[in-house]
């Protein structure tokens, strides 16, 4: 919000019904980080129908939201989307429906800002798609993972798609290049996963009998001399699940700087791989209004195709 602007009173429309106050404000106050949103809500500067609210308060049709004038310092403001990123995201939409869209997320772009990330995909898309009053992530991808990412353009669509996700009606298929020769007989990895933090605050995941249930299906797509292209389908949706399960099976993903081994790092260097070889290649979900199945594929990025060509030549 520009410096010096007056207080705004915004009426909640049908497409915003049920939205949390914090998410509503994120779409209305361009450039505001989430920490600032929480602060102004906590201090009572944001009101709904002239009453104090919490960040997780759900909005109803006709509610009037008070938005205070803000002065964002350069340190706390979300970075403006660059022309290069704007063009990249505009050209990355795979399919767009009436109240949803699937984007081919680039590797190296976090899905949301925070923890030192000034701008994430969702913040950038909200700047690019100023025609949308509502835009939320249905699920997430790791920062270094590319491929199909589903977003909702309305609150009802978000609820419907979240329900499909919880009811296992949404299928995600990934392509990964792993170290060694994956046995065709090993088509399933089940190992409980636990999240923990390193001394520097970085979050990691490890196999732990006391962790949460996690299951991943694997299928061999192509076998090379020292690496294997596998298809991975997470049955559960734990953080870093595919990466940790593959490493647990003795075949870490190439380009994985968190869970890789010396051998996988060496193979990555030999193949000229400079990113994580994990790509969300296909996504299937029921269309939120009609329920008809929607299947979308994201082509393998050119840099990963080049690595596969090198692997074939070396075999």
PDB file of C-alpha atoms in Angstrom:
ATOM      1  CA  UNK A   1       0.000   0.000   0.000  1.00  0.00           C
ATOM      2  CA  UNK A   2       1.373   3.384  -0.913  1.00  0.00           C
ATOM      3  CA  UNK A   3       2.694   5.608   1.863  1.00  0.00           C
ATOM      4  CA  UNK A   4       0.254   8.117   3.254  1.00  0.00           C
ATOM      5  CA  UNK A   5      -2.933   6.507   1.975  1.00  0.00           C
ATOM      6  CA  UNK A   6      -6.079   6.781   4.099  1.00  0.00           C
ATOM      7  CA  UNK A   7      -7.797   3.953   5.906  1.00  0.00           C
ATOM      8  CA  UNK A   8      -9.655   1.627   3.520  1.00  0.00           C
ATOM      9  CA  UNK A   9     -12.997  -0.040   4.184  1.00  0.00           C
ATOM     10  CA  UNK A  10     -13.427  -3.084   1.954  1.00  0.00           C
ATOM     11  CA  UNK A  11     -16.618  -5.121   1.668  1.00  0.00           C
ATOM     12  CA  UNK A  12     -16.248  -8.899   1.369  1.00  0.00           C
ATOM     13  CA  UNK A  13     -17.595 -10.266  -1.920  1.00  0.00           C
ATOM     14  CA  UNK A  14     -18.911 -13.724  -2.744  1.00  0.00           C
ATOM     15  CA  UNK A  15     -15.527 -14.969  -3.982  1.00  0.00           C
ATOM     16  CA  UNK A  16     -13.906 -14.081  -0.654  1.00  0.00           C
ATOM     17  CA  UNK A  17     -16.443 -15.744   1.651  1.00  0.00           C
ATOM     18  CA  UNK A  18     -14.742 -18.061   4.144  1.00  0.00           C
ATOM     19  CA  UNK A  19     -11.280 -16.635   3.515  1.00  0.00           C
ATOM     20  CA  UNK A  20      -9.039 -16.059   6.532  1.00  0.00           C
ATOM     21  CA  UNK A  21      -8.375 -12.459   7.471  1.00  0.00           C
ATOM     22  CA  UNK A  22      -4.595 -12.837   7.035  1.00  0.00           C
ATOM     23  CA  UNK A  23      -4.939 -14.290   3.536  1.00  0.00           C
ATOM     24  CA  UNK A  24      -7.487 -11.626   2.601  1.00  0.00           C
ATOM     25  CA  UNK A  25      -5.046  -8.911   3.668  1.00  0.00           C
ATOM     26  CA  UNK A  26      -2.149 -10.522   1.776  1.00  0.00           C
ATOM     27  CA  UNK A  27      -4.066 -10.067  -1.472  1.00  0.00           C
ATOM     28  CA  UNK A  28      -5.153  -6.507  -0.642  1.00  0.00           C
ATOM     29  CA  UNK A  29      -1.906  -5.051   0.734  1.00  0.00           C
ATOM     30  CA  UNK A  30       0.631  -5.457  -2.032  1.00  0.00           C
ATOM     31  CA  UNK A  31       4.188  -5.902  -0.797  1.00  0.00           C
ATOM     32  CA  UNK A  32       3.312  -6.580   2.847  1.00  0.00           C
ATOM     33  CA  UNK A  33       5.112  -9.546   4.445  1.00  0.00           C
ATOM     34  CA  UNK A  34       3.046 -11.995   6.497  1.00  0.00           C
ATOM     35  CA  UNK A  35       4.789 -10.968   9.741  1.00  0.00           C
ATOM     36  CA  UNK A  36       3.545  -7.404   9.253  1.00  0.00           C
ATOM     37  CA  UNK A  37       0.012  -8.648   8.558  1.00  0.00           C
ATOM     38  CA  UNK A  38       0.004 -10.593  11.838  1.00  0.00           C
ATOM     39  CA  UNK A  39       1.324  -7.560  13.708  1.00  0.00           C
ATOM     40  CA  UNK A  40      -1.368  -5.129  12.553  1.00  0.00           C
ATOM     41  CA  UNK A  41      -4.099  -7.699  13.238  1.00  0.00           C
ATOM     42  CA  UNK A  42      -2.725  -8.392  16.719  1.00  0.00           C
ATOM     43  CA  UNK A  43      -2.577  -4.649  17.506  1.00  0.00           C
ATOM     44  CA  UNK A  44      -6.221  -4.224  16.500  1.00  0.00           C
ATOM     45  CA  UNK A  45      -5.503  -2.004  13.509  1.00  0.00           C
ATOM     46  CA  UNK A  46      -7.507  -4.379  11.323  1.00  0.00           C
ATOM     47  CA  UNK A  47     -11.223  -4.538  12.133  1.00  0.00           C
ATOM     48  CA  UNK A  48     -14.124  -6.524  10.707  1.00  0.00           C
ATOM     49  CA  UNK A  49     -17.478  -4.789  11.143  1.00  0.00           C
ATOM     50  CA  UNK A  50     -15.631  -2.423  13.543  1.00  0.00           C
ATOM     51  CA  UNK A  51     -14.621  -5.307  15.835  1.00  0.00           C
ATOM     52  CA  UNK A  52     -11.172  -6.719  16.578  1.00  0.00           C
ATOM     53  CA  UNK A  53     -10.444 -10.092  14.986  1.00  0.00           C
ATOM     54  CA  UNK A  54      -7.760 -12.763  14.877  1.00  0.00           C
ATOM     55  CA  UNK A  55      -5.640 -13.649  11.860  1.00  0.00           C
ATOM     56  CA  UNK A  56      -7.554 -16.920  11.350  1.00  0.00           C
ATOM     57  CA  UNK A  57     -11.026 -15.332  11.532  1.00  0.00           C
ATOM     58  CA  UNK A  58     -13.144 -16.389   8.541  1.00  0.00           C
ATOM     59  CA  UNK A  59     -14.900 -13.683   6.553  1.00  0.00           C
ATOM     60  CA  UNK A  60     -18.600 -13.702   5.661  1.00  0.00           C
ATOM     61  CA  UNK A  61     -20.445 -12.127   2.751  1.00  0.00           C
ATOM     62  CA  UNK A  62     -20.960  -8.413   3.328  1.00  0.00           C
ATOM     63  CA  UNK A  63     -18.386  -8.110   6.124  1.00  0.00           C
ATOM     64  CA  UNK A  64     -16.587  -4.761   6.054  1.00  0.00           C
ATOM     65  CA  UNK A  65     -12.851  -4.946   6.681  1.00  0.00           C
ATOM     66  CA  UNK A  66     -10.888  -1.964   7.958  1.00  0.00           C
ATOM     67  CA  UNK A  67      -7.388  -1.829   6.422  1.00  0.00           C
ATOM     68  CA  UNK A  68      -5.045   0.730   8.002  1.00  0.00           C
ATOM     69  CA  UNK A  69      -2.603   2.896   6.037  1.00  0.00           C
ATOM     70  CA  UNK A  70       0.876   1.340   6.069  1.00  0.00           C
ATOM     71  CA  UNK A  71       4.382   2.590   5.502  1.00  0.00           C
ATOM     72  CA  UNK A  72       6.580  -0.305   4.415  1.00  0.00           C
ATOM     73  CA  UNK A  73      10.299   0.095   4.947  1.00  0.00           C
ATOM     74  CA  UNK A  74      12.576  -1.343   2.238  1.00  0.00           C
ATOM     75  CA  UNK A  75      13.690  -4.026   4.713  1.00  0.00           C
ATOM     76  CA  UNK A  76      10.223  -5.426   5.365  1.00  0.00           C
ATOM     77  CA  UNK A  77       8.548  -4.916   2.004  1.00  0.00           C
ATOM     78  CA  UNK A  78       8.057  -7.914  -0.255  1.00  0.00           C
ATOM     79  CA  UNK A  79      10.215  -7.455  -3.330  1.00  0.00           C
ATOM     80  CA  UNK A  80       8.484  -6.257  -6.471  1.00  0.00           C
ATOM     81  CA  UNK A  81       8.356  -8.976  -9.093  1.00  0.00           C
ATOM     82  CA  UNK A  82      11.048  -8.472 -11.730  1.00  0.00           C
ATOM     83  CA  UNK A  83      10.232  -8.298 -15.424  1.00  0.00           C
ATOM     84  CA  UNK A  84      12.093 -11.586 -15.983  1.00  0.00           C
ATOM     85  CA  UNK A  85      10.095 -13.391 -13.282  1.00  0.00           C
ATOM     86  CA  UNK A  86       6.855 -11.785 -14.462  1.00  0.00           C
ATOM     87  CA  UNK A  87       7.450 -13.058 -17.998  1.00  0.00           C
ATOM     88  CA  UNK A  88       8.554 -16.482 -16.748  1.00  0.00           C
ATOM     89  CA  UNK A  89       5.409 -16.981 -14.653  1.00  0.00           C
ATOM     90  CA  UNK A  90       3.099 -15.616 -17.346  1.00  0.00           C
ATOM     91  CA  UNK A  91       4.489 -18.218 -19.738  1.00  0.00           C
ATOM     92  CA  UNK A  92       4.445 -21.054 -17.192  1.00  0.00           C
ATOM     93  CA  UNK A  93       0.673 -21.535 -16.885  1.00  0.00           C
ATOM     94  CA  UNK A  94      -0.060 -25.039 -18.179  1.00  0.00           C
ATOM     95  CA  UNK A  95      -3.874 -25.017 -17.960  1.00  0.00           C
ATOM     96  CA  UNK A  96      -6.317 -22.531 -16.453  1.00  0.00           C
ATOM     97  CA  UNK A  97      -9.897 -23.263 -15.482  1.00  0.00           C
ATOM     98  CA  UNK A  98     -12.632 -20.935 -14.290  1.00  0.00           C
ATOM     99  CA  UNK A  99     -11.564 -21.143 -10.637  1.00  0.00           C
ATOM    100  CA  UNK A 100      -8.184 -22.915 -10.703  1.00  0.00           C
ATOM    101  CA  UNK A 101      -4.919 -22.931 -12.583  1.00  0.00           C
ATOM    102  CA  UNK A 102      -1.881 -25.201 -12.846  1.00  0.00           C
ATOM    103  CA  UNK A 103       1.527 -23.648 -13.296  1.00  0.00           C
ATOM    104  CA  UNK A 104       4.797 -25.303 -14.316  1.00  0.00           C
ATOM    105  CA  UNK A 105       6.836 -24.111 -11.322  1.00  0.00           C
ATOM    106  CA  UNK A 106      10.464 -23.308 -12.086  1.00  0.00           C
ATOM    107  CA  UNK A 107      13.179 -24.937  -9.989  1.00  0.00           C
ATOM    108  CA  UNK A 108      14.812 -22.602  -7.471  1.00  0.00           C
ATOM    109  CA  UNK A 109      11.661 -20.567  -6.763  1.00  0.00           C
ATOM    110  CA  UNK A 110      10.093 -21.016  -3.322  1.00  0.00           C
ATOM    111  CA  UNK A 111       6.295 -21.317  -3.367  1.00  0.00           C
ATOM    112  CA  UNK A 112       5.979 -18.559  -0.742  1.00  0.00           C
ATOM    113  CA  UNK A 113       8.161 -15.916   0.874  1.00  0.00           C
ATOM    114  CA  UNK A 114       9.592 -16.040   4.384  1.00  0.00           C
ATOM    115  CA  UNK A 115      12.770 -17.201   6.159  1.00  0.00           C
ATOM    116  CA  UNK A 116      14.951 -14.892   4.106  1.00  0.00           C
ATOM    117  CA  UNK A 117      12.958 -15.348   0.882  1.00  0.00           C
ATOM    118  CA  UNK A 118      11.743 -11.871  -0.120  1.00  0.00           C
ATOM    119  CA  UNK A 119       9.317 -13.080  -2.748  1.00  0.00           C
ATOM    120  CA  UNK A 120       7.856 -16.494  -3.476  1.00  0.00           C
ATOM    121  CA  UNK A 121       5.762 -17.836  -6.318  1.00  0.00           C
ATOM    122  CA  UNK A 122       2.412 -17.032  -4.700  1.00  0.00           C
ATOM    123  CA  UNK A 123       3.406 -13.413  -3.927  1.00  0.00           C
ATOM    124  CA  UNK A 124       4.787 -12.975  -7.433  1.00  0.00           C
ATOM    125  CA  UNK A 125       1.677 -14.448  -9.067  1.00  0.00           C
ATOM    126  CA  UNK A 126      -0.570 -12.129  -7.071  1.00  0.00           C
ATOM    127  CA  UNK A 127       1.358  -9.214  -8.532  1.00  0.00           C
ATOM    128  CA  UNK A 128       1.274 -10.658 -12.046  1.00  0.00           C
ATOM    129  CA  UNK A 129      -2.429 -11.601 -11.917  1.00  0.00           C
ATOM    130  CA  UNK A 130      -3.941  -8.362 -10.657  1.00  0.00           C
ATOM    131  CA  UNK A 131      -7.219  -9.454 -12.253  1.00  0.00           C
ATOM    132  CA  UNK A 132      -7.728 -12.033  -9.489  1.00  0.00           C
ATOM    133  CA  UNK A 133      -9.170 -11.136  -6.074  1.00  0.00           C
ATOM    134  CA  UNK A 134      -8.338 -14.595  -4.707  1.00  0.00           C
ATOM    135  CA  UNK A 135      -5.326 -16.821  -5.340  1.00  0.00           C
ATOM    136  CA  UNK A 136      -4.124 -19.538  -2.968  1.00  0.00           C
ATOM    137  CA  UNK A 137      -1.869 -22.600  -3.137  1.00  0.00           C
ATOM    138  CA  UNK A 138      -3.676 -25.940  -3.018  1.00  0.00           C
ATOM    139  CA  UNK A 139      -0.452 -27.827  -2.279  1.00  0.00           C
ATOM    140  CA  UNK A 140       3.283 -27.106  -2.229  1.00  0.00           C
ATOM    141  CA  UNK A 141       6.464 -28.146  -3.980  1.00  0.00           C
ATOM    142  CA  UNK A 142       9.990 -27.952  -2.601  1.00  0.00           C
ATOM    143  CA  UNK A 143      11.905 -24.890  -3.694  1.00  0.00           C
ATOM    144  CA  UNK A 144      14.225 -26.935  -5.949  1.00  0.00           C
ATOM    145  CA  UNK A 145      11.447 -29.091  -7.433  1.00  0.00           C
ATOM    146  CA  UNK A 146       9.895 -28.108 -10.765  1.00  0.00           C
ATOM    147  CA  UNK A 147       6.588 -29.049 -12.357  1.00  0.00           C
ATOM    148  CA  UNK A 148       2.830 -29.103 -11.783  1.00  0.00           C
ATOM    149  CA  UNK A 149       1.582 -26.812  -9.018  1.00  0.00           C
ATOM    150  CA  UNK A 150      -2.154 -26.308  -8.467  1.00  0.00           C
ATOM    151  CA  UNK A 151      -3.675 -23.025  -7.281  1.00  0.00           C
ATOM    152  CA  UNK A 152      -7.279 -22.029  -6.532  1.00  0.00           C
ATOM    153  CA  UNK A 153      -8.860 -18.812  -7.791  1.00  0.00           C
ATOM    154  CA  UNK A 154     -11.843 -18.884  -5.411  1.00  0.00           C
ATOM    155  CA  UNK A 155     -12.557 -19.940  -1.853  1.00  0.00           C
ATOM    156  CA  UNK A 156     -15.099 -22.672  -2.839  1.00  0.00           C
ATOM    157  CA  UNK A 157     -12.572 -24.136  -5.285  1.00  0.00           C
ATOM    158  CA  UNK A 158      -9.871 -24.141  -2.601  1.00  0.00           C
ATOM    159  CA  UNK A 159     -12.140 -25.995  -0.164  1.00  0.00           C
ATOM    160  CA  UNK A 160     -13.163 -28.542  -2.821  1.00  0.00           C
ATOM    161  CA  UNK A 161      -9.581 -29.165  -3.944  1.00  0.00           C
ATOM    162  CA  UNK A 162      -8.324 -29.437  -0.358  1.00  0.00           C
ATOM    163  CA  UNK A 163     -11.045 -32.015   0.296  1.00  0.00           C
ATOM    164  CA  UNK A 164      -9.947 -33.976  -2.789  1.00  0.00           C
ATOM    165  CA  UNK A 165      -6.377 -33.900  -1.508  1.00  0.00           C
ATOM    166  CA  UNK A 166      -7.352 -35.195   1.938  1.00  0.00           C
ATOM    167  CA  UNK A 167      -9.551 -37.910   0.427  1.00  0.00           C
ATOM    168  CA  UNK A 168      -6.682 -39.130  -1.792  1.00  0.00           C
ATOM    169  CA  UNK A 169      -8.546 -38.173  -4.974  1.00  0.00           C
ATOM    170  CA  UNK A 170      -5.554 -36.226  -6.265  1.00  0.00           C
ATOM    171  CA  UNK A 171      -2.674 -38.095  -7.899  1.00  0.00           C
ATOM    172  CA  UNK A 172       0.819 -36.635  -8.267  1.00  0.00           C
ATOM    173  CA  UNK A 173       3.518 -38.296 -10.335  1.00  0.00           C
ATOM    174  CA  UNK A 174       7.145 -37.208 -10.156  1.00  0.00           C
ATOM    175  CA  UNK A 175      10.204 -38.059 -12.212  1.00  0.00           C
ATOM    176  CA  UNK A 176      13.488 -38.429 -10.330  1.00  0.00           C
ATOM    177  CA  UNK A 177      16.986 -39.486 -11.288  1.00  0.00           C
ATOM    178  CA  UNK A 178      18.587 -41.534  -8.524  1.00  0.00           C
ATOM    179  CA  UNK A 179      22.053 -42.914  -7.899  1.00  0.00           C
ATOM    180  CA  UNK A 180      22.640 -46.607  -8.615  1.00  0.00           C
ATOM    181  CA  UNK A 181      20.404 -49.236 -10.175  1.00  0.00           C
ATOM    182  CA  UNK A 182      16.984 -49.241  -8.590  1.00  0.00           C
ATOM    183  CA  UNK A 183      15.561 -52.760  -8.438  1.00  0.00           C
ATOM    184  CA  UNK A 184      12.356 -53.217 -10.414  1.00  0.00           C
ATOM    185  CA  UNK A 185      11.157 -55.410  -7.541  1.00  0.00           C
ATOM    186  CA  UNK A 186      11.255 -52.520  -5.111  1.00  0.00           C
ATOM    187  CA  UNK A 187       8.051 -50.692  -5.975  1.00  0.00           C
ATOM    188  CA  UNK A 188       7.132 -49.361  -2.549  1.00  0.00           C
ATOM    189  CA  UNK A 189       8.917 -47.604   0.332  1.00  0.00           C
ATOM    190  CA  UNK A 190       7.191 -47.249   3.696  1.00  0.00           C
ATOM    191  CA  UNK A 191       9.215 -45.504   6.401  1.00  0.00           C
ATOM    192  CA  UNK A 192       7.994 -43.135   9.085  1.00  0.00           C
ATOM    193  CA  UNK A 193       9.369 -39.594   8.805  1.00  0.00           C
ATOM    194  CA  UNK A 194      10.186 -37.022  11.466  1.00  0.00           C
ATOM    195  CA  UNK A 195      11.001 -33.326  10.994  1.00  0.00           C
ATOM    196  CA  UNK A 196      13.848 -31.722  12.932  1.00  0.00           C
ATOM    197  CA  UNK A 197      16.021 -28.598  12.850  1.00  0.00           C
ATOM    198  CA  UNK A 198      19.748 -28.187  12.405  1.00  0.00           C
ATOM    199  CA  UNK A 199      21.719 -25.815  14.624  1.00  0.00           C
ATOM    200  CA  UNK A 200      21.274 -23.015  12.062  1.00  0.00           C
ATOM    201  CA  UNK A 201      17.484 -23.411  12.086  1.00  0.00           C
ATOM    202  CA  UNK A 202      17.291 -25.247   8.765  1.00  0.00           C
ATOM    203  CA  UNK A 203      14.528 -27.850   8.677  1.00  0.00           C
ATOM    204  CA  UNK A 204      15.320 -31.424   7.697  1.00  0.00           C
ATOM    205  CA  UNK A 205      13.494 -34.751   7.667  1.00  0.00           C
ATOM    206  CA  UNK A 206      14.755 -38.183   8.740  1.00  0.00           C
ATOM    207  CA  UNK A 207      13.472 -41.732   8.968  1.00  0.00           C
ATOM    208  CA  UNK A 208      12.338 -42.322  12.540  1.00  0.00           C
ATOM    209  CA  UNK A 209      10.121 -45.121  13.942  1.00  0.00           C
ATOM    210  CA  UNK A 210       8.401 -42.488  16.085  1.00  0.00           C
ATOM    211  CA  UNK A 211       7.695 -40.235  13.070  1.00  0.00           C
ATOM    212  CA  UNK A 212       4.590 -39.882  10.940  1.00  0.00           C
ATOM    213  CA  UNK A 213       3.468 -42.629   8.551  1.00  0.00           C
ATOM    214  CA  UNK A 214       4.819 -42.056   5.029  1.00  0.00           C
ATOM    215  CA  UNK A 215       4.513 -44.201   1.903  1.00  0.00           C
ATOM    216  CA  UNK A 216       5.848 -43.719  -1.616  1.00  0.00           C
ATOM    217  CA  UNK A 217       5.356 -45.836  -4.739  1.00  0.00           C
ATOM    218  CA  UNK A 218       8.301 -46.129  -7.110  1.00  0.00           C
ATOM    219  CA  UNK A 219       8.504 -47.497 -10.655  1.00  0.00           C
ATOM    220  CA  UNK A 220      11.586 -47.801 -12.862  1.00  0.00           C
ATOM    221  CA  UNK A 221      11.265 -45.776 -16.063  1.00  0.00           C
ATOM    222  CA  UNK A 222      14.769 -46.164 -17.506  1.00  0.00           C
ATOM    223  CA  UNK A 223      17.974 -47.784 -16.261  1.00  0.00           C
ATOM    224  CA  UNK A 224      21.426 -46.419 -17.099  1.00  0.00           C
ATOM    225  CA  UNK A 225      24.940 -47.504 -16.200  1.00  0.00           C
ATOM    226  CA  UNK A 226      25.104 -45.900 -12.763  1.00  0.00           C
ATOM    227  CA  UNK A 227      21.798 -44.048 -12.375  1.00  0.00           C
ATOM    228  CA  UNK A 228      18.083 -44.826 -12.720  1.00  0.00           C
ATOM    229  CA  UNK A 229      15.162 -42.704 -13.850  1.00  0.00           C
ATOM    230  CA  UNK A 230      12.225 -43.529 -11.578  1.00  0.00           C
ATOM    231  CA  UNK A 231       8.625 -42.436 -11.325  1.00  0.00           C
ATOM    232  CA  UNK A 232       7.581 -41.618  -7.766  1.00  0.00           C
ATOM    233  CA  UNK A 233       4.051 -41.292  -6.464  1.00  0.00           C
ATOM    234  CA  UNK A 234       3.666 -40.110  -2.859  1.00  0.00           C
ATOM    235  CA  UNK A 235       0.774 -41.874  -1.148  1.00  0.00           C
ATOM    236  CA  UNK A 236       1.166 -39.508   1.804  1.00  0.00           C
ATOM    237  CA  UNK A 237       2.282 -35.894   1.564  1.00  0.00           C
ATOM    238  CA  UNK A 238       5.162 -35.460   4.015  1.00  0.00           C
ATOM    239  CA  UNK A 239       7.861 -32.816   3.621  1.00  0.00           C
ATOM    240  CA  UNK A 240      10.789 -34.009   1.433  1.00  0.00           C
ATOM    241  CA  UNK A 241       9.150 -37.453   1.361  1.00  0.00           C
ATOM    242  CA  UNK A 242      10.404 -38.670  -2.024  1.00  0.00           C
ATOM    243  CA  UNK A 243      13.925 -37.427  -1.365  1.00  0.00           C
ATOM    244  CA  UNK A 244      14.216 -39.047   2.063  1.00  0.00           C
ATOM    245  CA  UNK A 245      12.573 -42.322   1.024  1.00  0.00           C
ATOM    246  CA  UNK A 246      14.862 -42.653  -1.996  1.00  0.00           C
ATOM    247  CA  UNK A 247      17.927 -41.987   0.152  1.00  0.00           C
ATOM    248  CA  UNK A 248      16.632 -44.468   2.750  1.00  0.00           C
ATOM    249  CA  UNK A 249      16.374 -47.089  -0.021  1.00  0.00           C
ATOM    250  CA  UNK A 250      20.055 -46.485  -0.832  1.00  0.00           C
ATOM    251  CA  UNK A 251      19.406 -44.439  -3.977  1.00  0.00           C
ATOM    252  CA  UNK A 252      19.537 -40.688  -3.192  1.00  0.00           C
ATOM    253  CA  UNK A 253      18.310 -38.239  -5.799  1.00  0.00           C
ATOM    254  CA  UNK A 254      20.936 -36.604  -7.959  1.00  0.00           C
ATOM    255  CA  UNK A 255      21.428 -32.927  -7.238  1.00  0.00           C
ATOM    256  CA  UNK A 256      20.112 -33.289  -3.682  1.00  0.00           C
ATOM    257  CA  UNK A 257      22.311 -31.158  -1.419  1.00  0.00           C
ATOM    258  CA  UNK A 258      20.328 -32.116   1.704  1.00  0.00           C
ATOM    259  CA  UNK A 259      20.022 -35.887   1.537  1.00  0.00           C
ATOM    260  CA  UNK A 260      22.543 -36.850  -1.140  1.00  0.00           C
ATOM    261  CA  UNK A 261      25.631 -39.025  -0.703  1.00  0.00           C
ATOM    262  CA  UNK A 262      29.194 -38.532  -1.896  1.00  0.00           C
ATOM    263  CA  UNK A 263      28.483 -40.940  -4.737  1.00  0.00           C
ATOM    264  CA  UNK A 264      25.329 -39.108  -5.825  1.00  0.00           C
ATOM    265  CA  UNK A 265      27.124 -35.761  -5.657  1.00  0.00           C
ATOM    266  CA  UNK A 266      29.956 -37.148  -7.802  1.00  0.00           C
ATOM    267  CA  UNK A 267      27.496 -38.530 -10.361  1.00  0.00           C
ATOM    268  CA  UNK A 268      25.663 -35.199 -10.463  1.00  0.00           C
ATOM    269  CA  UNK A 269      28.912 -33.372 -11.221  1.00  0.00           C
ATOM    270  CA  UNK A 270      29.872 -35.875 -13.946  1.00  0.00           C
ATOM    271  CA  UNK A 271      26.483 -35.412 -15.648  1.00  0.00           C
ATOM    272  CA  UNK A 272      26.640 -31.622 -15.359  1.00  0.00           C
ATOM    273  CA  UNK A 273      23.565 -31.461 -13.120  1.00  0.00           C
ATOM    274  CA  UNK A 274      23.299 -28.182 -11.216  1.00  0.00           C
ATOM    275  CA  UNK A 275      19.843 -28.616  -9.619  1.00  0.00           C
ATOM    276  CA  UNK A 276      17.731 -31.246  -7.897  1.00  0.00           C
ATOM    277  CA  UNK A 277      16.493 -33.841 -10.374  1.00  0.00           C
ATOM    278  CA  UNK A 278      12.910 -33.967  -9.166  1.00  0.00           C
ATOM    279  CA  UNK A 279      10.058 -32.901 -11.426  1.00  0.00           C
ATOM    280  CA  UNK A 280       6.302 -32.994 -10.788  1.00  0.00           C
ATOM    281  CA  UNK A 281       5.495 -34.437 -14.195  1.00  0.00           C
ATOM    282  CA  UNK A 282       1.760 -35.118 -13.904  1.00  0.00           C
ATOM    283  CA  UNK A 283      -1.201 -34.098 -11.774  1.00  0.00           C
ATOM    284  CA  UNK A 284      -4.705 -35.555 -11.772  1.00  0.00           C
ATOM    285  CA  UNK A 285      -7.578 -34.085  -9.757  1.00  0.00           C
ATOM    286  CA  UNK A 286     -11.386 -33.776  -9.859  1.00  0.00           C
ATOM    287  CA  UNK A 287     -12.523 -30.450 -11.312  1.00  0.00           C
ATOM    288  CA  UNK A 288     -13.958 -28.585  -8.275  1.00  0.00           C
ATOM    289  CA  UNK A 289     -17.318 -27.723  -9.871  1.00  0.00           C
ATOM    290  CA  UNK A 290     -18.136 -30.634 -12.180  1.00  0.00           C
ATOM    291  CA  UNK A 291     -16.080 -33.375 -10.517  1.00  0.00           C
ATOM    292  CA  UNK A 292     -14.762 -34.529 -13.893  1.00  0.00           C
ATOM    293  CA  UNK A 293     -11.150 -35.768 -13.822  1.00  0.00           C
ATOM    294  CA  UNK A 294      -8.528 -33.315 -15.020  1.00  0.00           C
ATOM    295  CA  UNK A 295      -5.093 -34.635 -15.989  1.00  0.00           C
ATOM    296  CA  UNK A 296      -2.222 -32.262 -16.668  1.00  0.00           C
ATOM    297  CA  UNK A 297       1.393 -32.962 -17.595  1.00  0.00           C
ATOM    298  CA  UNK A 298       4.417 -30.697 -17.341  1.00  0.00           C
ATOM    299  CA  UNK A 299       7.220 -31.390 -19.833  1.00  0.00           C
ATOM    300  CA  UNK A 300      10.619 -32.210 -18.404  1.00  0.00           C
ATOM    301  CA  UNK A 301      12.788 -29.051 -18.346  1.00  0.00           C
ATOM    302  CA  UNK A 302      15.447 -28.889 -21.052  1.00  0.00           C
ATOM    303  CA  UNK A 303      18.268 -28.976 -18.497  1.00  0.00           C
ATOM    304  CA  UNK A 304      16.990 -32.311 -17.131  1.00  0.00           C
ATOM    305  CA  UNK A 305      16.485 -33.741 -20.632  1.00  0.00           C
ATOM    306  CA  UNK A 306      20.119 -32.842 -21.347  1.00  0.00           C
ATOM    307  CA  UNK A 307      21.237 -34.769 -18.255  1.00  0.00           C
ATOM    308  CA  UNK A 308      19.292 -37.843 -19.394  1.00  0.00           C
ATOM    309  CA  UNK A 309      20.934 -37.629 -22.821  1.00  0.00           C
ATOM    310  CA  UNK A 310      24.349 -37.603 -21.155  1.00  0.00           C
ATOM    311  CA  UNK A 311      23.372 -40.576 -18.989  1.00  0.00           C
ATOM    312  CA  UNK A 312      22.321 -42.557 -22.076  1.00  0.00           C
ATOM    313  CA  UNK A 313      25.577 -41.789 -23.853  1.00  0.00           C
ATOM    314  CA  UNK A 314      27.557 -42.931 -20.802  1.00  0.00           C
ATOM    315  CA  UNK A 315      25.696 -46.248 -20.577  1.00  0.00           C
TER     316      UNK A 315
END
